[in-house]
Coordinates of C-alpha atoms and ligand atoms in Angstrom, one line a residue:
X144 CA -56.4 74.1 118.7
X145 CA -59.0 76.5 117.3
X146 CA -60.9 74.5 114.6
X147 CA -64.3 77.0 114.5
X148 CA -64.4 80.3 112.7
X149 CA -63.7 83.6 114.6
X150 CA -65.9 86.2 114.2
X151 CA -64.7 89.7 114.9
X152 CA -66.9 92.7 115.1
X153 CA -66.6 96.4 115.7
X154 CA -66.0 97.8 119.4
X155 CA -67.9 100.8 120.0
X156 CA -69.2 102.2 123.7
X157 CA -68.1 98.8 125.0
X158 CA -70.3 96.7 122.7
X159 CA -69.5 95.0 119.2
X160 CA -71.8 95.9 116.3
X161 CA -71.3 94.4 112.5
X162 CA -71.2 96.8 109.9
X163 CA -74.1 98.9 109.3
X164 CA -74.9 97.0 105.8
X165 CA -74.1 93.7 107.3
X166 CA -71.1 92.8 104.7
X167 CA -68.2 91.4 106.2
X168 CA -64.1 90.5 105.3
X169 CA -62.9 86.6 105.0
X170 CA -60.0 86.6 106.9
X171 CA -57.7 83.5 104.8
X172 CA -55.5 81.3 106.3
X173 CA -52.3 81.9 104.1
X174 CA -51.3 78.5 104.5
X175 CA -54.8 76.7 103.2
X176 CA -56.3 79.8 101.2
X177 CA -59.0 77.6 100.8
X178 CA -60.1 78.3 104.4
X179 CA -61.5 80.7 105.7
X180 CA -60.3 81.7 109.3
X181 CA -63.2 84.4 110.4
X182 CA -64.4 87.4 109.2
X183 CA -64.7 90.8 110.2
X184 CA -66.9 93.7 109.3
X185 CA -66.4 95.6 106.4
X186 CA -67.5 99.1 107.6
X187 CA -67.8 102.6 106.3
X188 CA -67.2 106.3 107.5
X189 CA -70.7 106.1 109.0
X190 CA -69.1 103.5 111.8
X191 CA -65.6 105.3 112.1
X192 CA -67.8 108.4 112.9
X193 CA -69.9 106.8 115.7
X194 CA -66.7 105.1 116.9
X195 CA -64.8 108.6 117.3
X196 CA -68.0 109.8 119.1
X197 CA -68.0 107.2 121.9
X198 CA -64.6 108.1 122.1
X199 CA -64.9 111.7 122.6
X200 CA -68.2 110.8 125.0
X201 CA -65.4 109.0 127.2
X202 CA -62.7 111.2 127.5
X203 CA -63.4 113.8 130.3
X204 CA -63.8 110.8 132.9
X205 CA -61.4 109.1 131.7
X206 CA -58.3 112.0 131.9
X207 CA -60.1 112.2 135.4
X208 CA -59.2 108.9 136.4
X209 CA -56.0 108.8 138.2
X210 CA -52.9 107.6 135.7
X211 CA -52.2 104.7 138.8
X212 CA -55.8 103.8 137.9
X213 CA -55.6 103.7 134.2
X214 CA -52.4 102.0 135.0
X215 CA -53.9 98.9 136.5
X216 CA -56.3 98.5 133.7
X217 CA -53.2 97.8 131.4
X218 CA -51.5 95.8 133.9
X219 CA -54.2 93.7 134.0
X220 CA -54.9 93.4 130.5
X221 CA -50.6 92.1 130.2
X222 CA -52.3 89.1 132.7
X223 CA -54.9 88.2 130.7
X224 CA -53.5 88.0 127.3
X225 CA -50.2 86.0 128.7
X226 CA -53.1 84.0 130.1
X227 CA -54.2 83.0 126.4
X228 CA -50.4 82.7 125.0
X229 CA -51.2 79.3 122.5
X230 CA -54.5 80.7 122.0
X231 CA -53.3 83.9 120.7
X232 CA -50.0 82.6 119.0
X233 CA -51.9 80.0 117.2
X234 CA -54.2 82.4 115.8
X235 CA -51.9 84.9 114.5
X236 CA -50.3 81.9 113.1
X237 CA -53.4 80.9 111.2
X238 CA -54.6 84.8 110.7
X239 CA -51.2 86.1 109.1
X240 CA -48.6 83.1 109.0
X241 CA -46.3 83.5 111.8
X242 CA -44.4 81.3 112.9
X243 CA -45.6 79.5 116.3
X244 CA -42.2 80.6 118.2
X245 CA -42.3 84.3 117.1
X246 CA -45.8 84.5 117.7
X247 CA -45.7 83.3 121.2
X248 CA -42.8 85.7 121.9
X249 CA -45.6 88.3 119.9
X250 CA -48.2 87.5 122.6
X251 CA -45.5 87.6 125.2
X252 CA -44.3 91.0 124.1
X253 CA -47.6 92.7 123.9
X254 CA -47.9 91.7 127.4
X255 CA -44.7 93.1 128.5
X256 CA -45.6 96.2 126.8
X257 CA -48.9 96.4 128.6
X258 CA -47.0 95.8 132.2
X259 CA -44.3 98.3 131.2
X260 CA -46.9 101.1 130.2
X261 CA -48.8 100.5 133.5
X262 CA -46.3 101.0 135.7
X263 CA -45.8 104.1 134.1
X264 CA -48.7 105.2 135.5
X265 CA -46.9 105.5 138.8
X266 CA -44.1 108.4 136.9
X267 CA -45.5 110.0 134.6
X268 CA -42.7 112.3 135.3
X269 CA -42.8 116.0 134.8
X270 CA -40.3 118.7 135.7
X271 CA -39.9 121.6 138.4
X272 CA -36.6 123.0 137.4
X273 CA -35.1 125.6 139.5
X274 CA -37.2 129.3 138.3
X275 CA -35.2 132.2 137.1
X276 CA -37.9 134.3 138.7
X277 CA -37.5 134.9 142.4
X278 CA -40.1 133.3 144.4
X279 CA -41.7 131.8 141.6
X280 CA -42.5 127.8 141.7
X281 CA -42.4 126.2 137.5
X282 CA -43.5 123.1 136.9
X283 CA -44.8 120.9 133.6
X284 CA -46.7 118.3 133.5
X285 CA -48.3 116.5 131.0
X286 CA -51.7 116.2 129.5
X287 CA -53.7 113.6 127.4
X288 CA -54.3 115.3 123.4
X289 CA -57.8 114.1 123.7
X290 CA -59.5 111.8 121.0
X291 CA -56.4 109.4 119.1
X292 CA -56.5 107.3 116.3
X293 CA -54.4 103.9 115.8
X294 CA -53.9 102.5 112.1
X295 CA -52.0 99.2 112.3
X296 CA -50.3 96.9 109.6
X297 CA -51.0 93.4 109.6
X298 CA -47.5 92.0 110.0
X299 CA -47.7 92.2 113.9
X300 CA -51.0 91.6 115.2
X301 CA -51.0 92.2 118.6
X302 CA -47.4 94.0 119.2
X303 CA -47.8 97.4 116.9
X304 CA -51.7 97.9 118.5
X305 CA -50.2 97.1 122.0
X306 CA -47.3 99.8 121.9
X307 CA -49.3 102.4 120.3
X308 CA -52.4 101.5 122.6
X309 CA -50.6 101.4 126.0
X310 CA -48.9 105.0 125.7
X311 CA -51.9 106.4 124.4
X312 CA -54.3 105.2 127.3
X313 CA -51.8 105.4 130.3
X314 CA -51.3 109.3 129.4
X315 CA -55.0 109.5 129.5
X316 CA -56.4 109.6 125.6
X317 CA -59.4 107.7 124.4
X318 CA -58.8 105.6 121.0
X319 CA -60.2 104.2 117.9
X320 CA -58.2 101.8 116.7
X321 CA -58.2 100.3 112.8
X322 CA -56.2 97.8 112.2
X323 CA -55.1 95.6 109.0
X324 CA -58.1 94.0 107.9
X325 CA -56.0 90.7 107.9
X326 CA -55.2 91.0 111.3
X327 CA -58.5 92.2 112.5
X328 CA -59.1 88.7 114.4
X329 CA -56.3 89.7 116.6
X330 CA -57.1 93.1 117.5
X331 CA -60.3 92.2 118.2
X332 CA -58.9 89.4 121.1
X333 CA -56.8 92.5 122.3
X334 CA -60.2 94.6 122.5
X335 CA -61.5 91.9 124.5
X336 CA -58.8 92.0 126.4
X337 CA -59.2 95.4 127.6
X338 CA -62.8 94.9 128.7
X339 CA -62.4 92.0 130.6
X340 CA -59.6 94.1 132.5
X341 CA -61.7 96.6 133.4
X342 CA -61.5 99.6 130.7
X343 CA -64.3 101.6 130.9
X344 CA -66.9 102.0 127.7
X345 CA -65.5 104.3 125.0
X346 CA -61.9 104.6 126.1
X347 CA -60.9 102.0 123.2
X348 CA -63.3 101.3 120.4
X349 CA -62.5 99.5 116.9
X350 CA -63.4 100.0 113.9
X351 CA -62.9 97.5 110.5
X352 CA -63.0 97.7 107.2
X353 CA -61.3 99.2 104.5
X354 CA -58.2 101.6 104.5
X355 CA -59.4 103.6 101.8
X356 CA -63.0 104.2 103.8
X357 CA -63.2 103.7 107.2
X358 CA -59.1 104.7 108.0
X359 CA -59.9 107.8 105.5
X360 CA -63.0 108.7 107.7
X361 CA -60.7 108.6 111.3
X362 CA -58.0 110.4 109.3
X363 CA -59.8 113.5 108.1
X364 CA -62.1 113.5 111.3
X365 CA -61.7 117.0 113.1
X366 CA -62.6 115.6 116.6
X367 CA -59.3 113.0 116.4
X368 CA -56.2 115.4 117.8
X369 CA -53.9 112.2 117.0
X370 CA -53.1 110.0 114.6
X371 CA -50.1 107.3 114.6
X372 CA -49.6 104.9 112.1
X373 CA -47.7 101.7 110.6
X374 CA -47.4 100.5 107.3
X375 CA -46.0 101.6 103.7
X376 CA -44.3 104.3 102.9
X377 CA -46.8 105.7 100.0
X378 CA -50.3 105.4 102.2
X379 CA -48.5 106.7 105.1
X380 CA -47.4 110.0 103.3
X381 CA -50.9 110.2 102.0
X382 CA -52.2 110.2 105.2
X383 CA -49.8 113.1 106.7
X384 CA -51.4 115.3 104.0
X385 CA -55.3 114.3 104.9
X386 CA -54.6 114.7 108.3
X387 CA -54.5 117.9 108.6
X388 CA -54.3 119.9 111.6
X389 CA -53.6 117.0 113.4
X390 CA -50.4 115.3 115.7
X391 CA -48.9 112.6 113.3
X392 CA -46.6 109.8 113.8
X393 CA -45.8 107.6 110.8
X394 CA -43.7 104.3 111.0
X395 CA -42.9 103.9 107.2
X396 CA -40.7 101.2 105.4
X397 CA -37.4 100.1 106.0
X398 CA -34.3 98.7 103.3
X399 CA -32.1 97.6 106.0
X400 CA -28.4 97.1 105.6
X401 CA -26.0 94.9 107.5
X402 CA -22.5 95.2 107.3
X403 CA -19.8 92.6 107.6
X404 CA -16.2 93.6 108.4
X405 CA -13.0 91.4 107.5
X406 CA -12.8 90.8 111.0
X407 CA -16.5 89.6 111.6
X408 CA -17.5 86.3 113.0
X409 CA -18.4 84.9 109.7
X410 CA -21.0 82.1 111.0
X411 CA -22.2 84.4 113.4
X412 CA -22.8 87.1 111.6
X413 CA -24.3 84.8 108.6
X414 CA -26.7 83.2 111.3
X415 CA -27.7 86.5 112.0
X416 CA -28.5 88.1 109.0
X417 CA -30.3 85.1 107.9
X418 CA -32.9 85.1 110.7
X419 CA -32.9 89.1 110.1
X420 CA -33.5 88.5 106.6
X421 CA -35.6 85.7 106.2
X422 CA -37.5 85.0 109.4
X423 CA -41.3 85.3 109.2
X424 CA -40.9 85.5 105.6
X425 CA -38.7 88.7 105.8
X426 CA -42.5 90.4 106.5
X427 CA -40.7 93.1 109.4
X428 CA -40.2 96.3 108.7
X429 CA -36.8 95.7 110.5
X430 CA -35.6 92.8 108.3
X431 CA -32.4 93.1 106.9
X432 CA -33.0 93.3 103.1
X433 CA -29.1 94.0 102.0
X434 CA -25.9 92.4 103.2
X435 CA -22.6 94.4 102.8
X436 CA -19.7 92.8 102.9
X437 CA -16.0 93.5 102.3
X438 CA -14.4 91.9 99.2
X439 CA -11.6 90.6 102.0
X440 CA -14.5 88.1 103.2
X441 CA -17.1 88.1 100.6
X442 CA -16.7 84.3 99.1
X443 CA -16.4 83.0 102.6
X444 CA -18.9 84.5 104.4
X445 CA -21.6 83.8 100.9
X446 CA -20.7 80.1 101.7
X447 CA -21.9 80.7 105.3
X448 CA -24.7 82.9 104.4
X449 CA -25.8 80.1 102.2
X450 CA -25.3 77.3 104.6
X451 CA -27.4 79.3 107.6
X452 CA -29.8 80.0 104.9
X453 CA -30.7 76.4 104.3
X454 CA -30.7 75.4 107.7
X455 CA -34.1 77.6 108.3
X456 CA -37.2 75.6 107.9
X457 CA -40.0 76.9 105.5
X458 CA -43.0 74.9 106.2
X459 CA -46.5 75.0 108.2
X460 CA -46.4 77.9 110.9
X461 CA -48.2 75.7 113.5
X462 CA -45.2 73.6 113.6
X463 CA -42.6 74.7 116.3
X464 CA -39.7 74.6 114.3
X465 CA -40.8 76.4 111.7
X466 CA -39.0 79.6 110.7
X467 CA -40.7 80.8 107.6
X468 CA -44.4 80.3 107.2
X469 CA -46.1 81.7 104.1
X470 CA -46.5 85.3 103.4
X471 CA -49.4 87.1 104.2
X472 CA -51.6 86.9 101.3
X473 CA -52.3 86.3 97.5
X474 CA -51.7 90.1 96.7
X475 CA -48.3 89.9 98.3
X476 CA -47.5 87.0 97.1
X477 CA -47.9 88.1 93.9
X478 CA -46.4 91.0 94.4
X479 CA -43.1 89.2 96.2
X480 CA -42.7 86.9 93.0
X481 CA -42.5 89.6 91.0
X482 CA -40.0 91.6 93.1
X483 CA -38.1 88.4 92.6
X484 CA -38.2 88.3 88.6
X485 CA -36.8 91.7 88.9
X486 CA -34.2 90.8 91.5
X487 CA -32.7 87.8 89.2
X488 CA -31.8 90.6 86.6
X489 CA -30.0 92.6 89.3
X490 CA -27.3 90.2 90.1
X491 CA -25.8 86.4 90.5
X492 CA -28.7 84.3 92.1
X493 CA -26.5 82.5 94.8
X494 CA -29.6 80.4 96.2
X495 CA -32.1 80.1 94.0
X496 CA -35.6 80.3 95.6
X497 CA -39.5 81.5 95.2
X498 CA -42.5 79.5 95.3
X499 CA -42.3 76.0 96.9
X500 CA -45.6 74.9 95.4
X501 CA -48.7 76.1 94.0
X502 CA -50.7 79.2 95.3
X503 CA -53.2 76.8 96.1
X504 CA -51.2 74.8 98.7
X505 CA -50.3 78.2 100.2
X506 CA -48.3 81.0 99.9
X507 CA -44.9 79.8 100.8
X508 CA -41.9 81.2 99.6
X509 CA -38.6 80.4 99.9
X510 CA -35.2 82.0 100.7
X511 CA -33.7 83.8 97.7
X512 CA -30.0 85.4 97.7
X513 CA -29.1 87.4 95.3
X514 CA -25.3 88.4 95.1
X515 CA -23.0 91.5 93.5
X516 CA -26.4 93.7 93.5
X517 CA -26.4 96.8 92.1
X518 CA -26.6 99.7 94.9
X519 CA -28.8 101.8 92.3
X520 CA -30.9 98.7 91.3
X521 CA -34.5 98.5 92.2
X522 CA -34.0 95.0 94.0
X523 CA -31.7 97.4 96.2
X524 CA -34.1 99.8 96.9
X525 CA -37.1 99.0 97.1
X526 CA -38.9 97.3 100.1
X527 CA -39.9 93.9 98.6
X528 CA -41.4 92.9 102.5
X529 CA -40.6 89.1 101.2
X530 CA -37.5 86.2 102.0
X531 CA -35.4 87.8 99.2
X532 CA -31.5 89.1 100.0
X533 CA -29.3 91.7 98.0
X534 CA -26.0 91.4 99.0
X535 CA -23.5 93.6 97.9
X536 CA -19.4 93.6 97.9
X537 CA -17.6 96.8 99.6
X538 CA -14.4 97.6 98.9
X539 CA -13.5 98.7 102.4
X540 CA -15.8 100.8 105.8
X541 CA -15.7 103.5 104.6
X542 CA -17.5 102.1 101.3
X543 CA -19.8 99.9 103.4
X544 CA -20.9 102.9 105.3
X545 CA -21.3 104.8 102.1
X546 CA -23.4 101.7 100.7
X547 CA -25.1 101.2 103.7
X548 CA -26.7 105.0 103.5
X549 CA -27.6 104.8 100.0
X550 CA -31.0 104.6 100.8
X551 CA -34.4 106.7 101.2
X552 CA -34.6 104.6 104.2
X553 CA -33.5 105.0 107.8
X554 CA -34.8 102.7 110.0
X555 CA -32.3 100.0 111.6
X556 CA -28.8 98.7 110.4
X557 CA -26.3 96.2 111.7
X558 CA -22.6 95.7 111.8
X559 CA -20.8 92.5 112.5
X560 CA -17.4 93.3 113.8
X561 CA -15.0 92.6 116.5
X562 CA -13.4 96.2 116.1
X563 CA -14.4 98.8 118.6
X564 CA -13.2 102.1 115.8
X565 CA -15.4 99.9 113.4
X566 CA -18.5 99.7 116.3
X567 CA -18.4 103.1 117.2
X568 CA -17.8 104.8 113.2
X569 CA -20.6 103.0 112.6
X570 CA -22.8 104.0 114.8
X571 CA -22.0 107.1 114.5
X572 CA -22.2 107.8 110.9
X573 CA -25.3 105.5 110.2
X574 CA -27.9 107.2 109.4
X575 CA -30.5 105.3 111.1
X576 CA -33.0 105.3 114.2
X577 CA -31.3 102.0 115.3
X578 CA -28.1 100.9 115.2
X579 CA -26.7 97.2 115.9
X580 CA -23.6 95.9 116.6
X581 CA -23.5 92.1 116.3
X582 CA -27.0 91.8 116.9
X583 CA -29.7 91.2 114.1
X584 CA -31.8 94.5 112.7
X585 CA -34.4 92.5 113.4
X586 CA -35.7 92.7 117.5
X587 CA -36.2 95.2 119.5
X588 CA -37.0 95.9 122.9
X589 CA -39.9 98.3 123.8
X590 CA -38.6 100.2 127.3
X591 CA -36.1 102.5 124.2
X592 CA -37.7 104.7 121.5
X593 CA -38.2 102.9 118.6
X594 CA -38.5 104.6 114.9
X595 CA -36.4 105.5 111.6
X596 CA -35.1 108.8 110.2
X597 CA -35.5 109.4 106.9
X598 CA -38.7 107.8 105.3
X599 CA -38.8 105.8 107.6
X600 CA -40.5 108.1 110.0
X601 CA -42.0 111.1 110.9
X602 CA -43.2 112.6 114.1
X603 CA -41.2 110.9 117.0
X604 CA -40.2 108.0 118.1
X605 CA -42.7 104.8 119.4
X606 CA -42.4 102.9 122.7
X607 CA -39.9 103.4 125.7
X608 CA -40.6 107.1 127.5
X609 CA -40.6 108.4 124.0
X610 CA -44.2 106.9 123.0
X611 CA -45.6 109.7 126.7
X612 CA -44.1 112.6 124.4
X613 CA -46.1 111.4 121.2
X614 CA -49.5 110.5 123.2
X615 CA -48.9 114.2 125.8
X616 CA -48.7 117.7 125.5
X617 CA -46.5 119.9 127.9
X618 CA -49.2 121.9 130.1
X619 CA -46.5 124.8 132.0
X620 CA -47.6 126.3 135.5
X621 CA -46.2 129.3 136.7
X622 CA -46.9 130.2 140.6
X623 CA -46.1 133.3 142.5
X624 CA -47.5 132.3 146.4
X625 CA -48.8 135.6 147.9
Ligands
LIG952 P1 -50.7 99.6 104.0 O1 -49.9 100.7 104.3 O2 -51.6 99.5 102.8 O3 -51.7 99.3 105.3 C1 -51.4 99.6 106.6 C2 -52.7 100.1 107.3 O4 -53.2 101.3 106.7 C3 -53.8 99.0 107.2 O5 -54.6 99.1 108.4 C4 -54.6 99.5 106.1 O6 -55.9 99.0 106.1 C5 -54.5 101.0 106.3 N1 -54.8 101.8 105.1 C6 -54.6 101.5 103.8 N2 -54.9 102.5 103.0 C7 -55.3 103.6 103.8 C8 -55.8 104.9 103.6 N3 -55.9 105.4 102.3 N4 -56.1 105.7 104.6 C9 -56.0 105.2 105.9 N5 -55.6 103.9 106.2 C10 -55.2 103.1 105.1 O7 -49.8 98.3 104.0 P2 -50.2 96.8 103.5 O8 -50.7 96.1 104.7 O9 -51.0 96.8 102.3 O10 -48.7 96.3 103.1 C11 -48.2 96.8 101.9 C12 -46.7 97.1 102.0 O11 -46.5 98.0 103.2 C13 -45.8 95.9 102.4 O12 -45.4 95.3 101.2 C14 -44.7 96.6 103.1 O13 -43.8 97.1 102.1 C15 -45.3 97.7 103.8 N6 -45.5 97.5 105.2 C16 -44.7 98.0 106.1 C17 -44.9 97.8 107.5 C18 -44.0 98.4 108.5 O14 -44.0 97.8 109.6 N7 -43.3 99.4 108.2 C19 -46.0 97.0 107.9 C20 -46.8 96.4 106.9 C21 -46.6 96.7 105.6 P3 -56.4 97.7 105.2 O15 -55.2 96.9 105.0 O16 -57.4 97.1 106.1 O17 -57.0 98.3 104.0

């Protein structure tokens, strides 16, 4: 049990430094806001700048060091933060209110993804496709970009900076990583992490503070070639205009639908989309945030949804069985509740929920369902990031497809269906990055691109073999032996 304060710094060269005027950010525990968990510094451009200079100070040796070598770094790095599982899981449960058993899967992933991306430094496939030149040997292979900045969201601590991180080292990049300023206690373990493992000085370096200053700094800095981020919709647009000249890779917001068919498992799929749309507090960028479901089934299955929906337990996220903690902090809160004034205007409240208590006690919310929802209506729209359900009736597929689509977004969408024309039409015409099929939105497994069309994302896919053509470039060799 951690009982003491954490104190996080910045990572620069290998060594942590506060902020240059000394100030620093409390890091709240959502559930007690009356305690504070740690701080972290709350830098300027002056640090981002040194930062991206011990990064660019590190690259040459590191692109020289052999991809098996920068390989066993991460591999070892996996060991040592699966090593620290409760430690980890408990803090991101105290840092940004995730449940215990999602955040030990968190710690658990990150680790994965570390082990996955350093065996990668074994391939790092390129080609030699026959030539159409007589005599003539082609062949590409692929280079690091150079300098590469990391801007992370809060909502997973160590999984978003471990698969952008992992890529962008194994294909040979040096990094300055931001992250969320509420998860800053996390991304400082991982930095640790990476040291103990081995990583030389300057291949990873972090910087904290605010978006606004110290991300604006690493996005406008001409010696960064790379730039991927996670997070809303609206800074991450913002950012793609600052950053100019610059490789950019923006994971934006999601309004993800799931679709059940007449011929659906009803408690199934109910189980499902409750844990898509409600676990961790519905704070995932995959969670399922409208239900669509054909007037054949539609009482049934709401007598299901609600019954799965009260089986979840909102309470203290250091408690096993917990499956929705608080969200993250008083700005969202504040923000969720009045999403929620908004959303009881768009339709029938079905199960009536918000806060269970007073701010003060911590910022838990519970499960709210909201029924015969408007397709056009804000509450269907909008990414409200908070345990709050539109569902919606469709007259038939091809109107839950239709429904489904009806959306800026294009991240991830379900179907629950025991139809194979049903499966594969929906797959097909969904206009999403990920498609399941009896499976919630929400989970994903990091060895297949992960990303969304639409606004949902820009500039190619994250993880699996896709994350190498983000964090490479193509070099082309041409040889004629003489
Ligand atoms: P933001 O987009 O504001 O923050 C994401 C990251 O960007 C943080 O590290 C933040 O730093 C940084 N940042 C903020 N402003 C700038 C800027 N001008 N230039 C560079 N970097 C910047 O998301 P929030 O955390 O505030 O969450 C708000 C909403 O975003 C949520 O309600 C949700 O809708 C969405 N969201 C989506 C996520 C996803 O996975 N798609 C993840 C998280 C949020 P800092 O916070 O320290 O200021």
């Amino acid at each position: 049990m951690i009982e003491s304060q954490v104190e996080s710094q910045n990572f620069i060269g290998g060594e942590w430094f506060p902020a240059d005027s000394g100030a620093t950010l409390d890091v709240v525990n959502p559930s007690n806001p009356a305690e504070v968990i740690g701080t972290t510094p709350d830098s300027g451009a002056g640090e981002a700048e040194r930062a991206v200079g011990a990064a660019a100070g590190a690259f040459e040796e590191w692109k020289a060091t052999l991809p098996s070598g920068r390989g066993a770094i991460l591999t070892k790095a996996a060991d040592i933060l699966e090593s620290r599982t409760d430690e980890l899981a408990e803090l991101m449960a105290r840092e940004v209110g995730k449940p215990m058993k999602e955040s030990r899967m968190e710690v658990g992933r990150a680790a994965a993804i570390f082990r996955y991306y350093g065996s990668e430094g074994w391939r790092m496939h390129g080609m030699m496709p026959p030539s159409t030149r007589p005599g003539v040997q082609v062949s590409s292979v692929r280079e690091p970009l150079g300098v590469v900045t990391l801007i992370t969201p809060w909502n997973f601590p160590l999984a978003i900076p471990a698969w952008k991180l992992a890529p962008a080292l194994v294909c040979g990049n040096t990094v300055v990583i931001k992250p969320a300023s509420q998860a800053a206690l996390s991304a400082a373990a991982m930095m640790r992490a990476l040291k103990e493992a081995g990583l030389p000085d300057g291949v990873v370096n972090m910087v904290t503070g605010p978006g606004g200053t110290v991300g604006d700094a690493l996005v406008t800095d001409s010696r960064v070639k790379a730039l991927s981020f996670t997070g809303s919709t609206s800074v991450g647009l913002g950012i793609q205009e600052r950053a100019v000249g610059k490789k950019v890779q923006l994971e934006l917001g999601g309004k993800n639908p799931y679709v059940v068919m007449e011929d659906a498992d009803l408690s199934d799929a109910a189980a499902k989309i409750a844990f898509g749309a409600f676990g961790y507090s519905g704070e995932k960028c995959t969670a399922s945030s409208r239900a669509i479901v054909v007037e054949e089934v539609y009482e049934q299955f709401m007598d299901e949804l609600v019954e799965a929906t009260k089986a979840m337990k909102v309470g203290d996220p250091l408690e096993e069985d917990t499956d929705i903690g608080p969200v993250v902090n008083s700005d969202q809160y504040e923000k969720i509740l009045n999403d929620l004034e908004k959303a009881r205007n768009a339709g029938r409240v079905v199960l009536e929920g918000g806060a269970t208590g007073s701010a003060d006690e911590g910022y838990y919310l519970a499960p709210t369902i909201i029924s015969e929802v408007d397709s056009s209506s804000e509450t269907a729209q909008e990414e409200i990031f908070g345990p709050v359900l539109a569902v919606m009736p469709a007259r038939d597929f091809d109107h839950a497809v239709e429904l489904a689509n009806d959306t800026r977004y294009g991240l991830t969408a379900g179907i629950s269906t025991r139809s194979l024309r049903y499966a594969h039409e929906f797959i097909a015409r969904s206009q999403t990055g990920l498609v399941n099929v009896n499976l919630p939105t929400a989970g994903l497994e990091f060895q297949v691109p992960f990303g969304g069309n639409k606004e949902s994302g820009v500039g190619g896919r994250e993880q699996g073999p896709a994350a190498l053509d983000f964090y490479s470039a193509w070099k082309t060799v041409s040889i004629l032996p003489l």
